[in-house]
CSV table of C-alpha atoms in Angstrom, one decimal:
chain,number,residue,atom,x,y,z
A,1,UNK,CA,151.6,33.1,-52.0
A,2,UNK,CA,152.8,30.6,-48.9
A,3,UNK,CA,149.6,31.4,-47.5
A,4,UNK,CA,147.5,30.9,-50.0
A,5,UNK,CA,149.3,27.4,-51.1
A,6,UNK,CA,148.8,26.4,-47.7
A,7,UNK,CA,145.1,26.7,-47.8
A,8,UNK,CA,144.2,25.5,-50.8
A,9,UNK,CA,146.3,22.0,-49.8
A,10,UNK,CA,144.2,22.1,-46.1
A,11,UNK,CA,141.0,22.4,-48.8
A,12,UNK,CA,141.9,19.8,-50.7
A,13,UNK,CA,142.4,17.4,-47.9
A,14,UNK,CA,139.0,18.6,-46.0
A,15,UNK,CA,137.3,17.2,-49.2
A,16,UNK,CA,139.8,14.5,-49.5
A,17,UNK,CA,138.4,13.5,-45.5
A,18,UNK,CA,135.0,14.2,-46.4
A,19,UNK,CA,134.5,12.5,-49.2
A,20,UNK,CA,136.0,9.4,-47.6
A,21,UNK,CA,133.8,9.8,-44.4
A,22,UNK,CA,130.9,10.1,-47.3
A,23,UNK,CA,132.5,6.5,-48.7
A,24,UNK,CA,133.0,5.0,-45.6
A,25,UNK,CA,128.6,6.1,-44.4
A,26,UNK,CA,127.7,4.2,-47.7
A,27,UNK,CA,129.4,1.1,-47.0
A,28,UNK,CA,128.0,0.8,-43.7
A,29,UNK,CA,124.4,1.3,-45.0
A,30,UNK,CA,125.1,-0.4,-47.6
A,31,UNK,CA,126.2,-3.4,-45.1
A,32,UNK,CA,123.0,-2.9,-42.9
A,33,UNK,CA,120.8,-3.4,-46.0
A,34,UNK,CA,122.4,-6.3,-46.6
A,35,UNK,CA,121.9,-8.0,-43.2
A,36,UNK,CA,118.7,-6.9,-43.1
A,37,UNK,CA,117.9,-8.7,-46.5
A,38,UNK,CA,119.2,-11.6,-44.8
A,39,UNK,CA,117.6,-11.7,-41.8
A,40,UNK,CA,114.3,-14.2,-41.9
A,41,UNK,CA,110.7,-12.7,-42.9
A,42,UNK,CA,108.2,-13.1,-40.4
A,43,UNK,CA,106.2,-16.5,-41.6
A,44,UNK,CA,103.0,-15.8,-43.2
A,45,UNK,CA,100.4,-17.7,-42.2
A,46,UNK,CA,98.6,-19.8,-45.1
A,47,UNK,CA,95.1,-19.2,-46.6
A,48,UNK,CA,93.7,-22.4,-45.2
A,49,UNK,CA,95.2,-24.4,-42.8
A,50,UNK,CA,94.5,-26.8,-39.9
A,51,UNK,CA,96.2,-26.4,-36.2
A,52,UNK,CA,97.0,-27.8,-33.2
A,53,UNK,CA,97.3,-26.2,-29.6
A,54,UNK,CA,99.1,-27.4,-26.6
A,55,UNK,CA,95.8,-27.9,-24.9
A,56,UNK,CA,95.1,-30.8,-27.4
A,57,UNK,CA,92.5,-28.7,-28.9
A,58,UNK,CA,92.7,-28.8,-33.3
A,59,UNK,CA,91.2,-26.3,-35.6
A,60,UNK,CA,90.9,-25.2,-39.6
A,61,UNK,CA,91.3,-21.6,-40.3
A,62,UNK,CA,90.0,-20.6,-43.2
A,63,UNK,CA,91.7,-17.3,-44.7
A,64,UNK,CA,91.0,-17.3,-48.1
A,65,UNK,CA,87.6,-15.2,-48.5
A,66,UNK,CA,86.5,-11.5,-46.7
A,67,UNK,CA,86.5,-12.7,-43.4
A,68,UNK,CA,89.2,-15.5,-41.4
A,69,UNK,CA,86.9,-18.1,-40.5
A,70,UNK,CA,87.6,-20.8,-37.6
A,71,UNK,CA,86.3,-24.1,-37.2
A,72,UNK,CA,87.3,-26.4,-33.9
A,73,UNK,CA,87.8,-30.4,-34.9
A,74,UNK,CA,84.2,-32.6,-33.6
A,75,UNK,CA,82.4,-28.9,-33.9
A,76,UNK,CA,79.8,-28.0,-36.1
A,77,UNK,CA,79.8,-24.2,-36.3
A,78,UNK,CA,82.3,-22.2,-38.3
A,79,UNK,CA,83.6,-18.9,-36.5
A,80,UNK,CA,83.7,-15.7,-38.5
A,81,UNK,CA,86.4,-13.5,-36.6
A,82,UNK,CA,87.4,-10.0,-37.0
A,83,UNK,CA,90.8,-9.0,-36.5
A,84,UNK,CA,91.8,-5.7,-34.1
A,85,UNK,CA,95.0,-4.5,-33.8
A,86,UNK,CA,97.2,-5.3,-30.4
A,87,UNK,CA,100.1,-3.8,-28.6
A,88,UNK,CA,103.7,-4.8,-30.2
A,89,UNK,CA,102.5,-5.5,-33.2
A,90,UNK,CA,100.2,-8.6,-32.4
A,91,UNK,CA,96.7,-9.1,-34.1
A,92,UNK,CA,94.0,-10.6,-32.3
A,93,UNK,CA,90.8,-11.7,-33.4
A,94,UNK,CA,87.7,-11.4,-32.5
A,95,UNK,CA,84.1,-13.5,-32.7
A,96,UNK,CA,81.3,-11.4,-33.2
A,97,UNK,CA,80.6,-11.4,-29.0
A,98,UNK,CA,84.0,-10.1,-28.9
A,99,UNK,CA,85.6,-12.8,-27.4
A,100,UNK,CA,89.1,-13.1,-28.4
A,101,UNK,CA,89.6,-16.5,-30.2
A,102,UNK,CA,93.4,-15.9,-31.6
A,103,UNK,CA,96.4,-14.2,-31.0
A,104,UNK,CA,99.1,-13.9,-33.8
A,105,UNK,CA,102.4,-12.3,-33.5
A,106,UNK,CA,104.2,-10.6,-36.1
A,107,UNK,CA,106.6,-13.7,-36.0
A,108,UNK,CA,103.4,-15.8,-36.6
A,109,UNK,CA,103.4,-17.2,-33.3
A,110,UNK,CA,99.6,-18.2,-32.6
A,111,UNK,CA,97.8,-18.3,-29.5
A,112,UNK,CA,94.3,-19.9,-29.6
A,113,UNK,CA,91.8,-19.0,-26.5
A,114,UNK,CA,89.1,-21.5,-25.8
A,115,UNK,CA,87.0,-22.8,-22.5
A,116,UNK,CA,89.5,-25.2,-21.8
A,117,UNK,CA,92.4,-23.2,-21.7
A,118,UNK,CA,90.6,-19.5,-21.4
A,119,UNK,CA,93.9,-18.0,-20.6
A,120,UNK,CA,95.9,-18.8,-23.9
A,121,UNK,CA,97.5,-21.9,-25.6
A,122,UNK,CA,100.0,-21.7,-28.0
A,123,UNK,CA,99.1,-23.4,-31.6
A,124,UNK,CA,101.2,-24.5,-34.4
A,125,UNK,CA,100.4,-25.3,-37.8
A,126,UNK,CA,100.3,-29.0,-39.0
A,127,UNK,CA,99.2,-28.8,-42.2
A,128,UNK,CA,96.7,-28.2,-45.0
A,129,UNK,CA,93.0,-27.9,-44.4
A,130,UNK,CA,89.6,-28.0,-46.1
A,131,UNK,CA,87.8,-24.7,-47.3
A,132,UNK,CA,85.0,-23.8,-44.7
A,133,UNK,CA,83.0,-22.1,-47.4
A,134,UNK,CA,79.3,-23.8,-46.5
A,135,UNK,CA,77.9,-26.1,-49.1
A,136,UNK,CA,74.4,-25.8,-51.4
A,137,UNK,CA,72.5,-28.3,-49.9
A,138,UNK,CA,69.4,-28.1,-52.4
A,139,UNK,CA,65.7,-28.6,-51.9
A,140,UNK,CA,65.7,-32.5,-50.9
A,141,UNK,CA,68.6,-32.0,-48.5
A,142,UNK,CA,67.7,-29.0,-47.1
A,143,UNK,CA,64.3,-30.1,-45.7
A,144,UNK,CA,66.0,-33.3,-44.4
A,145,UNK,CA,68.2,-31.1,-42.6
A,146,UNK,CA,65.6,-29.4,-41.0
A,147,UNK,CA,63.6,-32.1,-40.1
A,148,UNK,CA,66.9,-33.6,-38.3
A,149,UNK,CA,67.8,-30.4,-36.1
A,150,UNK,CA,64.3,-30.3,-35.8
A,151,UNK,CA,64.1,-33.3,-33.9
A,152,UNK,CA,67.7,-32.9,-32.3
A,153,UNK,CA,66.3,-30.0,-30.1
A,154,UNK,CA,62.6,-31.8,-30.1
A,155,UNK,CA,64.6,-34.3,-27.7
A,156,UNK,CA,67.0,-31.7,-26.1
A,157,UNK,CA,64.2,-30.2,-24.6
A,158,UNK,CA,62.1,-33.1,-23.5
A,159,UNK,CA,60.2,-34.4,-26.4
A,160,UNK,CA,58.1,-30.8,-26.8
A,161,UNK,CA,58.0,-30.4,-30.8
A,162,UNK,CA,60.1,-27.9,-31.5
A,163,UNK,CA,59.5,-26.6,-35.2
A,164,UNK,CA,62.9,-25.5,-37.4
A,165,UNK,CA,61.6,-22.9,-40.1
A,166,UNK,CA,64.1,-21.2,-43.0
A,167,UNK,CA,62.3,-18.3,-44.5
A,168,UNK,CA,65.5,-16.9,-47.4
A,169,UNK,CA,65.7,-17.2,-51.1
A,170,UNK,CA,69.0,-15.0,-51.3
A,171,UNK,CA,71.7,-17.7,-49.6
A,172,UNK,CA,70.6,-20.8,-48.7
A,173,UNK,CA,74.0,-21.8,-47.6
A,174,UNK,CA,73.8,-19.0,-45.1
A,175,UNK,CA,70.2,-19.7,-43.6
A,176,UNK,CA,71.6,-23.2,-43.3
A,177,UNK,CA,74.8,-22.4,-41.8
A,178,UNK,CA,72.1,-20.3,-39.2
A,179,UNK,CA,70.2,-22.6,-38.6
A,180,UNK,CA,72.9,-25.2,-37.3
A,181,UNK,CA,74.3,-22.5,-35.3
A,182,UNK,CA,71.2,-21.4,-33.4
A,183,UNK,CA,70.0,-25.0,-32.8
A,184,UNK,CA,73.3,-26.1,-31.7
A,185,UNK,CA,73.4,-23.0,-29.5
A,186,UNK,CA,69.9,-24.4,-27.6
A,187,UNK,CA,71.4,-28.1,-27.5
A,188,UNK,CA,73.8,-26.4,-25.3
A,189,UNK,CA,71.4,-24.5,-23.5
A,190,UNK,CA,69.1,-27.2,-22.9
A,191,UNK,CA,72.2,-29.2,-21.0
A,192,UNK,CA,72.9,-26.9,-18.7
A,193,UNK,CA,70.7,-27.5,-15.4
A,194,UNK,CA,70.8,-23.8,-14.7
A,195,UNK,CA,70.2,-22.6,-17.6
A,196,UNK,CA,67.4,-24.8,-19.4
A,197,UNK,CA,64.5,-23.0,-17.5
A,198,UNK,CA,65.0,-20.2,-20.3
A,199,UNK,CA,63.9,-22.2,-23.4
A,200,UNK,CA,60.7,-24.0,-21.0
A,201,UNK,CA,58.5,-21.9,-23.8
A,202,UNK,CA,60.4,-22.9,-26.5
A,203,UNK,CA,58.7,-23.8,-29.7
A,204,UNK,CA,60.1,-22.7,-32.9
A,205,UNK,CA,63.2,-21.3,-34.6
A,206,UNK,CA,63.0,-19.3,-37.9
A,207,UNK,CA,65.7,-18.2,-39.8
A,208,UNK,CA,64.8,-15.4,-42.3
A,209,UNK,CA,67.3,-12.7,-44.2
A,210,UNK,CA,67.6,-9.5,-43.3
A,211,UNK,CA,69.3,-5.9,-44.2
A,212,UNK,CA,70.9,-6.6,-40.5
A,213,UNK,CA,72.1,-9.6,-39.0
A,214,UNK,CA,70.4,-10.1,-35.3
A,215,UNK,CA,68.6,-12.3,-32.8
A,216,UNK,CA,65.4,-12.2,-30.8
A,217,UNK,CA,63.8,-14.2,-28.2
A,218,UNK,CA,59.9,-13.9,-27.2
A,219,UNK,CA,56.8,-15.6,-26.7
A,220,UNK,CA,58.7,-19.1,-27.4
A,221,UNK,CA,60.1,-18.0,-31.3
A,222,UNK,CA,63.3,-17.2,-31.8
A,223,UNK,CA,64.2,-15.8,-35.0
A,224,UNK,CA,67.6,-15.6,-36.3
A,225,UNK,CA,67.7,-13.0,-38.8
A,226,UNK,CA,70.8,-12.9,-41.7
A,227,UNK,CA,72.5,-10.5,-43.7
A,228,UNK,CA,73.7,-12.4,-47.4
A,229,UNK,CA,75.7,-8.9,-48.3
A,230,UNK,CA,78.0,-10.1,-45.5
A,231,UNK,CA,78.7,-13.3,-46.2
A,232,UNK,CA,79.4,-15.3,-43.6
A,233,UNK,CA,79.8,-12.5,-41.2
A,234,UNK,CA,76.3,-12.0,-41.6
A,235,UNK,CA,75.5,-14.9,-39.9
A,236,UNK,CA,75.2,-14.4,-35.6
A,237,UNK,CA,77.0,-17.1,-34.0
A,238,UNK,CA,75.6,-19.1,-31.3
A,239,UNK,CA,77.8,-16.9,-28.5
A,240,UNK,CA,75.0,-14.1,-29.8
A,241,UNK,CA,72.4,-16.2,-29.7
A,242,UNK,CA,72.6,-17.7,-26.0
A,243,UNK,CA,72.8,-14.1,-25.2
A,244,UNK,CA,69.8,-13.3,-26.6
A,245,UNK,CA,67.8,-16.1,-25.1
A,246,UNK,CA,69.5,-15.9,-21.5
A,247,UNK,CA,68.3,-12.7,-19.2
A,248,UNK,CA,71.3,-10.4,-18.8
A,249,UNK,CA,72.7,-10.3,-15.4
């Protein structure tokens, strides 16, 4: 009978110690959960925004449709980047050369990588910024347009006519967006004393719309083809199309 007293009293207190051990793990996850609430959420970065890096250099990204775009300030071509996953966490993105153009932390810490400071300069947000959804020019506009970027890259070149042709009745504010990126993207070529012997047969650039976006060079035409299912990642930029008119070495 002592016995059996005894044992049920060391039962008792084994549940007794248990069930305050079983307390004692709920408080303390109970506690974490709490300082975990209160610890600060990572910043998340705003739809549209404009930025400034260390380098001097400011920008507007656009997050607020399929793609991020990215536009640098005094620049006329919009970047459509893709985004990749990086080691701890990080996200970089990508233009369609695959050049890396930003670096975000899962902090929001920005990195923004550009010619003047190729290996990195931190960026910080400075406030709110305009949508770089391209506008609808309409007929009147459009052809002014042309006629201008036309005779931009006329003069680039040397004074050879250079014809600007838009062949697309599916987005006009993509061919246009095109068409300022690929003439832009021969201004810059035509500057560059080592390069400008490429474009010497130079005499027209066509945009048309495609079921691929692409670029060719030959025989003096470039053609700039578009996709308007993608948007404005449908659009090459001009990193694709200096590639396509310099020889690969």
């Amino acid at each position: 009978m002592a016995i059996a007293l005894a044992a049920a009293v060391l039962s008792l207190l084994f549940l007794a110690s248990g069930a305050a051990a079983q307390n004692r793990g709920n408080a303390q996850a109970e506690q974490s959960q709490s300082l975990r609430d209160r610890r600060p959420s990572a910043p998340s970065l705003p739809p549209v925004g404009r930025y400034v890096a260390e380098s001097g250099e400011g920008f507007i990204l656009d997050r607020s449709g399929r793609h991020p775009l990215l536009r640098f300030d005094r620049r006329d071509e919009t970047w459509v980047l893709r985004p990749s996953a990086a080691p701890r966490g990080d996200v970089i993105y990508r233009n369609d050369a695959g050049d890396q153009v930003l670096r975000v932390t899962p902090s929001g810490g920005m990195t923004v990588y550009t010619s003047r400071a190729p290996g990195g300069s931190p960026a910080s947000f400075t406030g709110a910024g305009s949508s770089l959804t391209p506008p609808v020019l309409g007929p009147h506009l459009l052809f002014r347009l042309m006629a201008q970027r036309s005779y931009m890259v006329s003069q680039a070149v040397g004074g050879r006519l250079v014809e600007v042709n838009l062949d697309g009745d599916r987005s006009e504010s993509l061919c246009v967006e095109a068409m300022i990126v690929a003439t832009e993207a021969v201004i810059r070529i035509a500057r560059s004393p080592t390069a400008r012997q490429y474009i010497n047969e130079l005499r027209s650039i066509t945009i048309v719309e495609g079921s691929r976006a692409g670029v060719t060079y030959s025989r003096g035409r470039l053609v700039v083809t578009v996709d308007p299912d993608e948007g404005m990642a449908g659009r090459p930029s001009s990193a694709r199309v200096i590639r396509a008119i310099l020889p690969r070495g």
